[in-house]
Short mmCIF file of C-alpha atoms in Angstrom, two decimals:
data_model
loop_
_atom_site.label_atom_id
_atom_site.label_comp_id
_atom_site.label_asym_id
_atom_site.label_seq_id
_atom_site.Cartn_x
_atom_site.Cartn_y
_atom_site.Cartn_z
CA MET A 13 35.41 -25.00 65.70
CA VAL A 14 37.71 -27.83 64.07
CA ARG A 15 34.12 -28.48 61.70
CA LEU A 16 34.24 -25.07 61.04
CA THR A 17 37.74 -24.25 60.40
CA VAL A 18 37.93 -27.47 57.75
CA ARG A 19 34.78 -25.82 56.10
CA LEU A 20 36.14 -22.27 55.33
CA LEU A 21 39.25 -23.93 53.99
CA ALA A 22 37.22 -26.00 51.44
CA MET A 23 35.20 -23.43 50.63
CA ALA A 24 37.90 -20.63 50.09
CA LYS A 25 39.90 -23.57 47.84
CA LYS A 26 36.81 -24.02 45.62
CA ASN A 27 36.36 -20.29 45.84
CA MET A 28 40.39 -20.58 44.53
CA GLN A 29 39.81 -23.03 41.89
CA ALA A 30 36.45 -21.33 40.61
CA GLN A 31 38.94 -17.84 39.87
CA MET A 32 41.61 -20.25 38.28
CA GLU A 33 38.96 -21.80 35.87
CA TYR A 34 37.28 -18.04 35.03
CA TYR A 35 41.11 -16.30 34.62
CA SER A 36 42.52 -19.21 32.29
CA LYS A 37 38.96 -18.59 29.68
CA PHE A 38 41.48 -15.36 28.92
CA SER A 39 44.10 -15.12 26.70
CA PRO A 40 46.73 -13.33 28.01
CA SER A 41 47.57 -10.00 26.30
CA PRO A 42 51.23 -10.04 24.59
CA LEU A 43 53.60 -6.93 24.44
CA SER A 44 55.92 -5.81 21.91
CA ILE A 45 59.14 -4.22 23.68
CA LYS A 46 57.77 -0.63 21.73
CA GLN A 47 55.20 -1.29 23.53
CA PHE A 48 56.96 -1.40 26.74
CA MET A 49 58.98 2.03 25.71
CA ASP A 50 56.05 4.24 25.00
CA PHE A 51 54.63 3.00 28.25
CA GLY A 52 57.78 3.75 29.94
CA GLN A 53 58.80 6.89 27.89
CA SER A 54 54.95 8.27 27.99
CA LYS A 55 54.68 12.40 29.55
CA ASP A 56 51.66 10.91 31.98
CA VAL A 57 53.00 7.84 32.95
CA ASP A 58 52.42 6.72 36.31
CA SER A 59 52.03 3.47 38.51
CA ALA A 60 48.25 3.59 38.19
CA LYS A 61 48.54 2.70 34.59
CA SER A 62 50.18 -0.14 35.61
CA PHE A 63 49.08 -1.00 38.38
CA VAL A 64 45.51 -1.24 36.24
CA PHE A 65 47.11 -3.71 33.87
CA LEU A 66 48.63 -5.91 35.61
CA ARG A 67 45.98 -6.67 38.49
CA GLN A 68 44.17 -7.76 35.17
CA GLU A 69 46.75 -9.86 33.18
CA LEU A 70 48.92 -11.39 35.80
CA PRO A 71 46.06 -13.50 37.42
CA VAL A 72 45.37 -14.20 33.81
CA ARG A 73 49.11 -15.62 32.43
CA ILE A 74 49.21 -17.17 35.91
CA ALA A 75 45.96 -18.77 35.67
CA ASN A 76 46.16 -20.42 32.33
CA ILE A 77 49.89 -22.06 32.78
CA MET A 78 48.80 -22.93 35.88
CA LYS A 79 45.40 -24.86 34.18
CA GLU A 80 48.18 -26.86 32.15
CA ILE A 81 49.89 -28.34 35.25
CA ASN A 82 46.94 -30.31 35.52
CA LEU A 83 47.66 -32.04 32.49
CA LEU A 84 51.25 -33.28 33.54
CA PRO A 85 51.82 -36.97 34.04
CA GLU A 86 50.76 -38.21 37.42
CA LYS A 87 53.86 -39.47 37.88
CA LEU A 88 55.37 -35.41 37.38
CA LEU A 89 52.82 -34.18 40.08
CA GLN A 90 53.37 -36.22 42.61
CA MET A 91 57.13 -35.52 42.98
CA PRO A 92 57.96 -33.17 46.08
CA SER A 93 59.49 -30.52 44.13
CA VAL A 94 56.93 -30.34 41.91
CA ARG A 95 54.31 -29.65 44.20
CA MET A 96 56.41 -27.46 46.28
CA VAL A 97 55.99 -25.27 42.89
CA GLN A 98 52.56 -25.61 42.54
CA GLY A 99 52.14 -24.10 46.45
CA TRP A 100 54.20 -21.23 45.06
CA TYR A 101 51.77 -20.73 41.96
CA GLN A 102 48.96 -20.63 44.31
CA GLN A 103 49.75 -18.29 47.01
CA THR A 104 50.69 -15.91 44.45
CA PHE A 105 47.74 -16.24 42.58
CA GLU A 106 45.54 -15.89 45.10
CA GLU A 107 47.70 -12.88 46.43
CA LEU A 108 47.64 -11.01 43.23
CA LEU A 109 43.57 -12.12 43.50
CA GLU A 110 43.04 -9.59 46.25
CA TYR A 111 43.74 -6.49 44.15
CA VAL A 112 41.39 -7.65 41.44
CA GLU A 113 38.28 -5.88 43.29
CA LYS A 114 40.48 -2.90 44.72
CA THR A 115 39.31 0.16 42.51
CA GLU A 116 40.59 2.92 44.62
CA GLU A 117 44.61 3.53 42.49
CA GLU A 118 45.79 5.61 45.93
CA ASP A 119 49.40 5.76 46.51
CA PRO A 120 49.03 2.95 49.83
CA VAL A 121 47.80 0.44 47.67
CA LEU A 122 50.07 1.11 44.39
CA LEU A 123 52.73 1.18 47.45
CA ARG A 124 51.57 -2.22 48.80
CA TYR A 125 51.20 -3.74 45.70
CA ILE A 126 54.72 -3.16 44.32
CA ASN A 127 55.94 -4.65 47.82
CA GLN A 128 53.74 -7.71 46.91
CA LEU A 129 55.20 -7.75 43.25
CA THR A 130 58.57 -7.78 45.37
CA THR A 131 57.73 -10.49 47.22
CA ILE A 132 56.58 -12.64 44.70
CA ARG A 133 59.54 -12.38 42.31
CA ASN A 134 61.62 -13.37 45.37
CA ARG A 135 59.08 -16.37 45.97
CA HIS A 136 59.68 -18.36 42.45
CA VAL A 137 63.41 -17.38 42.16
CA ASN A 138 64.14 -20.70 42.32
CA VAL A 139 61.23 -22.04 40.06
CA VAL A 140 64.09 -23.32 37.47
CA GLU A 141 65.70 -25.31 39.93
CA THR A 142 63.04 -26.54 41.85
CA MET A 143 61.40 -27.80 38.90
CA ALA A 144 64.50 -29.64 37.26
CA GLN A 145 64.46 -31.54 40.62
CA GLY A 146 61.27 -32.54 40.21
CA ILE A 147 62.28 -33.72 36.78
CA LEU A 148 65.12 -35.90 38.36
CA GLU A 149 62.54 -37.15 41.24
CA MET A 150 59.97 -38.70 38.41
CA ARG A 151 63.39 -40.44 36.67
CA GLU A 152 65.12 -42.30 39.89
CA SER A 153 61.16 -43.11 40.73
CA TYR A 154 59.59 -44.47 37.78
CA LYS A 155 60.24 -45.46 33.71
CA VAL A 156 58.80 -43.02 31.87
CA ASP A 157 57.48 -43.69 28.19
CA GLN A 158 58.14 -41.76 25.44
CA HIS A 159 54.68 -40.10 25.18
CA GLU A 160 55.12 -39.10 29.47
CA GLU A 161 58.27 -37.37 27.73
CA ASN A 162 56.58 -35.16 25.17
CA ASN A 163 54.67 -33.70 27.28
CA VAL A 164 57.08 -32.74 30.60
CA GLN A 165 59.33 -31.39 27.21
CA TYR A 166 56.08 -29.86 25.84
CA PHE A 167 54.99 -28.10 29.19
CA LEU A 168 58.31 -27.08 29.92
CA ASP A 169 58.98 -25.02 27.13
CA ARG A 170 55.49 -22.96 27.80
CA PHE A 171 56.29 -22.51 31.57
CA TYR A 172 59.33 -20.98 31.66
CA ILE A 173 58.88 -18.82 28.59
CA SER A 174 55.20 -17.81 31.10
CA ARG A 175 57.87 -17.48 34.02
CA ILE A 176 60.02 -15.02 32.17
CA SER A 177 56.78 -12.96 30.84
CA ILE A 178 55.52 -12.62 34.34
CA ARG A 179 59.49 -11.18 35.96
CA MET A 180 59.39 -9.02 32.90
CA LEU A 181 56.50 -7.71 33.67
CA ILE A 182 56.86 -7.63 36.95
CA ASN A 183 60.25 -5.92 37.04
CA GLN A 184 58.90 -3.65 34.77
CA HIS A 185 56.62 -1.98 37.44
CA THR A 186 58.72 -2.50 40.22
CA LEU A 187 62.25 -0.88 38.55
CA MET A 188 60.02 2.26 37.43
CA PHE A 189 58.17 2.78 40.35
CA GLY A 190 59.60 1.35 43.17
CA GLN A 191 61.25 3.00 45.64
CA ILE A 192 64.79 1.72 44.32
CA PRO A 193 65.45 3.44 41.36
CA THR A 194 66.27 1.52 38.26
CA THR A 195 70.52 0.73 37.61
CA HIS A 196 71.65 3.96 34.57
CA PRO A 197 69.36 6.78 34.50
CA LEU A 198 69.06 5.98 30.51
CA LEU A 199 67.06 2.54 31.38
CA VAL A 200 63.13 1.80 31.08
CA GLY A 201 62.76 0.07 33.76
CA SER A 202 65.12 -3.52 32.24
CA ILE A 203 64.98 -2.26 28.29
CA ASP A 204 67.67 -0.33 27.44
CA PRO A 205 66.96 1.63 24.48
CA SER A 206 70.83 1.65 23.09
CA CYS A 207 71.90 -1.94 23.67
CA ASP A 208 75.50 -2.63 23.10
CA ILE A 209 75.44 -5.77 22.08
CA VAL A 210 79.12 -6.41 22.06
CA ALA A 211 79.69 -4.75 25.63
CA VAL A 212 76.87 -7.37 27.08
CA ILE A 213 78.59 -10.07 24.94
CA ARG A 214 81.95 -8.90 26.96
CA ASP A 215 80.27 -9.13 30.43
CA ALA A 216 78.86 -12.48 29.71
CA TYR A 217 82.62 -12.96 28.48
CA ASP A 218 83.98 -12.10 31.87
CA SER A 219 82.04 -14.10 33.97
CA ALA A 220 81.93 -17.38 32.26
CA LYS A 221 85.60 -17.04 31.85
CA TYR A 222 85.71 -16.20 35.97
CA LEU A 223 83.61 -19.69 35.72
CA CYS A 224 86.40 -21.78 33.53
CA ASP A 225 89.82 -20.68 35.03
CA GLN A 226 88.11 -21.59 38.71
CA TYR A 227 86.92 -25.57 36.76
CA TYR A 228 90.00 -25.64 34.71
CA LEU A 229 93.04 -23.36 35.87
CA ALA A 230 92.36 -21.78 32.28
CA SER A 231 90.35 -20.58 29.68
CA PRO A 232 90.43 -20.02 25.90
CA ASP A 233 90.05 -16.33 24.83
CA ILE A 234 87.69 -14.61 22.06
CA ASP A 235 88.10 -13.21 19.03
CA VAL A 236 84.82 -10.39 18.40
CA ARG A 237 83.59 -8.79 14.89
CA TRP A 238 81.15 -7.10 14.01
CA ILE A 239 79.06 -5.98 11.20
CA ASP A 240 76.36 -3.03 10.84
CA ALA A 241 74.90 -3.68 7.50
CA ARG A 242 72.46 -0.96 8.25
CA ASP A 243 74.39 2.20 8.40
CA GLY A 244 78.29 0.96 9.09
CA SER A 245 77.92 2.36 12.60
CA ASP A 246 81.09 1.08 14.92
CA SER A 247 79.25 -0.30 17.60
CA ILE A 248 76.15 -2.94 17.43
CA ARG A 249 73.44 -1.28 19.30
CA MET A 250 69.81 -2.39 19.02
CA VAL A 251 66.43 -1.57 21.99
CA TYR A 252 66.69 -5.04 24.16
CA VAL A 253 66.69 -6.42 27.11
CA PRO A 254 70.30 -6.60 28.78
CA SER A 255 69.20 -9.49 31.41
CA HIS A 256 68.34 -11.27 28.40
CA LEU A 257 70.96 -11.36 25.90
CA TYR A 258 73.76 -11.49 28.90
CA HIS A 259 71.58 -14.80 30.00
CA ILE A 260 71.61 -16.33 26.59
CA MET A 261 75.68 -15.57 25.99
CA PHE A 262 76.47 -16.71 28.89
CA GLU A 263 75.10 -19.98 28.93
CA LEU A 264 76.46 -20.67 25.42
CA LEU A 265 80.45 -19.05 26.04
CA LYS A 266 80.10 -21.35 29.56
CA ASN A 267 79.80 -24.50 26.80
CA ALA A 268 81.95 -23.01 24.12
CA MET A 269 84.56 -22.57 27.13
CA ARG A 270 83.70 -26.29 28.52
CA ALA A 271 83.68 -27.44 24.84
CA VAL A 272 87.45 -26.54 23.83
CA MET A 273 88.62 -27.71 27.69
CA GLU A 274 87.79 -31.05 27.42
CA HIS A 275 88.55 -31.76 23.54
CA LYS A 276 92.06 -29.55 23.96
CA GLY A 277 92.84 -31.27 27.36
CA PRO A 278 93.78 -29.08 30.58
CA SER A 279 97.48 -29.53 29.69
CA ALA A 280 97.49 -27.88 26.16
CA SER A 281 100.02 -25.04 25.72
CA GLU A 282 97.62 -22.90 24.05
CA PHE A 283 93.52 -22.91 23.61
CA PRO A 284 92.01 -22.28 20.15
CA PRO A 285 89.77 -18.66 20.40
CA ILE A 286 85.89 -18.84 20.28
CA GLY A 287 84.82 -16.40 17.51
CA ILE A 288 81.72 -14.40 17.71
CA LEU A 289 80.48 -12.64 14.64
CA VAL A 290 77.95 -9.74 15.73
CA THR A 291 75.91 -8.61 12.54
CA LYS A 292 72.19 -6.12 12.32
CA GLY A 293 70.49 -6.28 9.11
CA LYS A 294 66.93 -5.06 8.33
CA GLU A 295 65.26 -7.77 10.47
CA ASP A 296 67.96 -8.88 12.96
CA VAL A 297 70.90 -8.60 14.96
CA THR A 298 72.44 -11.77 14.32
CA ILE A 299 75.25 -13.39 16.80
CA LYS A 300 77.25 -16.53 15.78
CA VAL A 301 79.48 -18.31 18.62
CA SER A 302 81.81 -20.56 16.99
CA ASP A 303 84.61 -22.96 18.61
CA GLU A 304 87.07 -26.03 18.12
CA GLY A 305 85.22 -27.87 20.47
CA GLY A 306 85.25 -31.20 18.70
CA GLY A 307 81.58 -30.37 17.69
CA ILE A 308 78.59 -32.54 18.41
CA PRO A 309 77.25 -35.62 16.40
CA LYS A 310 74.59 -34.29 14.70
CA SER A 311 71.96 -37.59 16.75
CA GLU A 312 72.69 -35.49 19.53
CA ILE A 313 72.30 -31.73 18.52
CA ASP A 314 68.04 -32.12 19.27
CA LEU A 315 69.05 -33.78 22.45
CA LEU A 316 70.38 -30.64 23.59
CA PHE A 317 67.63 -28.80 24.02
CA ASN A 318 65.34 -31.99 25.83
CA TYR A 319 64.90 -30.68 29.47
CA MET A 320 65.80 -34.89 30.41
CA TYR A 321 69.10 -34.31 28.81
CA SER A 322 72.52 -33.10 29.93
CA THR A 323 75.97 -34.25 28.63
CA ALA A 324 77.11 -33.15 31.95
CA PRO A 325 77.65 -35.13 34.99
CA ALA A 326 74.14 -34.67 37.75
CA PRO A 327 74.84 -31.43 39.01
CA PRO A 328 76.74 -31.53 42.60
CA LYS A 329 74.46 -31.38 46.08
CA PRO A 330 74.75 -27.96 48.53
CA GLY A 331 77.65 -28.28 50.12
CA VAL A 332 79.41 -30.85 47.78
CA SER A 333 81.88 -29.26 45.85
CA ILE A 334 83.18 -25.46 46.64
CA ILE A 335 84.15 -25.40 42.70
CA PRO A 336 81.55 -23.24 40.51
CA PRO A 337 80.48 -26.32 38.33
CA LEU A 338 80.30 -25.47 34.53
CA ALA A 339 77.28 -27.78 33.90
CA GLY A 340 74.35 -28.35 36.17
CA TYR A 341 70.79 -30.18 34.94
CA GLY A 342 71.44 -29.53 31.22
CA TYR A 343 68.39 -26.42 31.20
CA GLY A 344 71.01 -23.82 29.86
CA LEU A 345 70.18 -24.41 26.49
CA PRO A 346 66.70 -24.94 26.38
CA ILE A 347 66.00 -21.51 28.66
CA SER A 348 68.09 -19.50 26.22
CA ARG A 349 66.26 -20.62 23.62
CA LEU A 350 63.10 -19.97 25.32
CA TYR A 351 65.15 -15.64 25.88
CA ALA A 352 66.12 -15.95 22.41
CA LYS A 353 62.76 -16.85 21.66
CA TYR A 354 60.60 -14.58 24.02
CA PHE A 355 60.81 -11.94 22.30
CA HIS A 356 59.68 -13.73 19.05
CA GLY A 357 63.83 -14.18 17.82
CA ASP A 358 65.57 -17.69 18.05
CA LEU A 359 68.73 -19.71 18.89
CA THR A 360 70.02 -23.15 16.88
CA LEU A 361 73.16 -24.95 16.56
CA SER A 362 75.16 -26.38 13.98
CA SER A 363 77.99 -28.66 14.47
CA MET A 364 80.41 -30.42 12.36
CA ASP A 365 81.15 -33.94 14.31
CA GLY A 366 84.90 -34.35 15.09
CA TYR A 367 85.86 -30.29 15.28
CA GLY A 368 83.48 -27.71 16.36
CA THR A 369 79.97 -26.35 16.60
CA ASP A 370 78.07 -22.73 16.02
CA ALA A 371 75.43 -21.45 17.98
CA VAL A 372 72.72 -18.75 16.16
CA VAL A 373 71.22 -16.19 18.00
CA TYR A 374 68.95 -14.17 16.20
CA LEU A 375 67.15 -10.84 18.00
CA LYS A 376 64.48 -8.39 16.39
CA VAL A 377 65.84 -5.27 15.26
CA LEU A 378 62.46 -3.06 15.33
CA SER A 379 61.10 -3.40 18.67
CA SER A 380 57.95 -3.36 16.94
CA GLU A 381 58.33 -6.92 15.74
CA ALA A 382 59.94 -7.69 19.20
CA SER A 383 56.53 -8.76 20.59
CA GLU A 384 56.40 -11.49 23.56
CA LEU A 385 55.55 -14.96 22.83
CA LEU A 386 53.28 -16.23 25.10
CA PRO A 387 51.45 -19.44 26.18
CA ILE A 388 47.61 -20.32 26.07
CA TYR A 389 46.08 -22.46 27.55
CA ASN A 390 42.67 -23.62 25.44
CA SER A 391 41.38 -27.43 24.24
CA ALA A 392 44.14 -27.49 21.51
CA VAL A 393 46.29 -27.80 24.92
CA SER A 394 44.53 -30.04 26.27
CA ARG A 395 44.42 -32.67 23.23
CA TYR A 396 47.87 -32.34 22.61
CA TYR A 397 48.83 -34.08 26.27
CA LYS A 398 45.91 -36.42 26.07
CA THR A 399 47.01 -37.81 22.03
CA PRO A 400 49.81 -40.56 22.31
CA THR A 401 52.73 -40.61 20.63
CA PRO A 402 52.03 -41.97 16.67
CA ALA A 403 54.04 -44.98 16.60
CA SER A 404 56.49 -43.76 13.77
CA ASP A 405 55.95 -44.06 9.71
CA TRP A 406 59.31 -43.84 8.80
CA SER A 407 62.29 -46.92 8.63
CA THR A 408 64.61 -46.62 11.74
CA PRO A 409 68.16 -47.01 12.18
CA GLY A 410 69.34 -50.28 12.63
CA TYR A 411 65.46 -51.99 12.29
CA PHE A 412 66.66 -53.65 9.19
CA ILE A 413 69.96 -55.02 10.29
CA ARG A 414 68.96 -56.01 13.90
CA ASN A 415 65.75 -58.09 11.46
CA TYR A 416 68.06 -59.62 9.18
CA THR A 417 70.30 -60.40 12.00
CA THR A 418 67.54 -61.71 13.77
CA LYS A 419 66.60 -64.24 11.17
CA ARG A 420 69.15 -64.85 9.57
CA TYR A 421 72.21 -65.72 12.53
CA GLY A 422 69.13 -66.26 15.34
CA LYS A 423 70.58 -63.07 17.13
#
């Protein structure tokens, strides 16, 4: 009996691997915000059409990123937290495969599928933190070379944007066709056809201010201005996902507040406000967040988007601190940039060391141009992981001085 059970488990695992190989050969099908909107607002929209698309698309997106996980450094794959994440994805993939062969599109199947997607979304809610913990485990256990660090950075950008895309598809389906209605009748799933950019910014500020007040017992104000270069409207509105914009702005404002408070000191009588300028042009809605928090050295700007770098102390363990932290794993900026890039926007930083920092968010004005940016697993990806980091063909700072002093002074 035991042998039979082991044999059946081995066969099931082999079959799942074969299915993963099969679906990873397909490229994901990126959708634009306009396509999401057109489908959600069409007169004959129903859950059966969405089900037919998702039962093929979700396994493809998951298989693509799961194949890539196996190319990560063995040091990272050994970590318990990373194995846990792998287990979640494998379980999700197996559950989704049950619906691939279902040709009947009747109400019981459609309702069961919605419940399944809700279960999957809840299962993956802590993926970012768990993977971040896996990175910490690796750094504590091994010395990581530059090639391995580059591979981890490359993978996590692709892994997290894949996660954003999968959650987007799941949210659209469950919000539109689930038993619980959307929070607002004008929303199309999670998309607001007339998203008030300034209102979302103010909501994000209120949340960041709450944390800042608890942590520092004070907080800087914001000064918001906006310019609509298209039609001179008294507000900036566009078709967008408010939760994505909120995530980006909350992180930027939280960082700006922390910088101002620590630069000026908690005993300061007043704090310079954080300036926010929103403009709407022909192609982009641009949001600039400017603080006077002392700035960042130019040498550290790129490091702020590195998952293995953080200017903040390590996050407190559960139960250790009752004060909500203003910084944690150092993933806030990298993930926020991915949210901006997901629909072909961007997030950049520029700084004046000793004075302050400007963060600029770019969002596509036209919903037809705001298409998903998705990772694809192919031979080029595999080559990237295997190719060693090339030796630098440029001089590095301090190289001449180090060699000169060694030769001349024997230091």
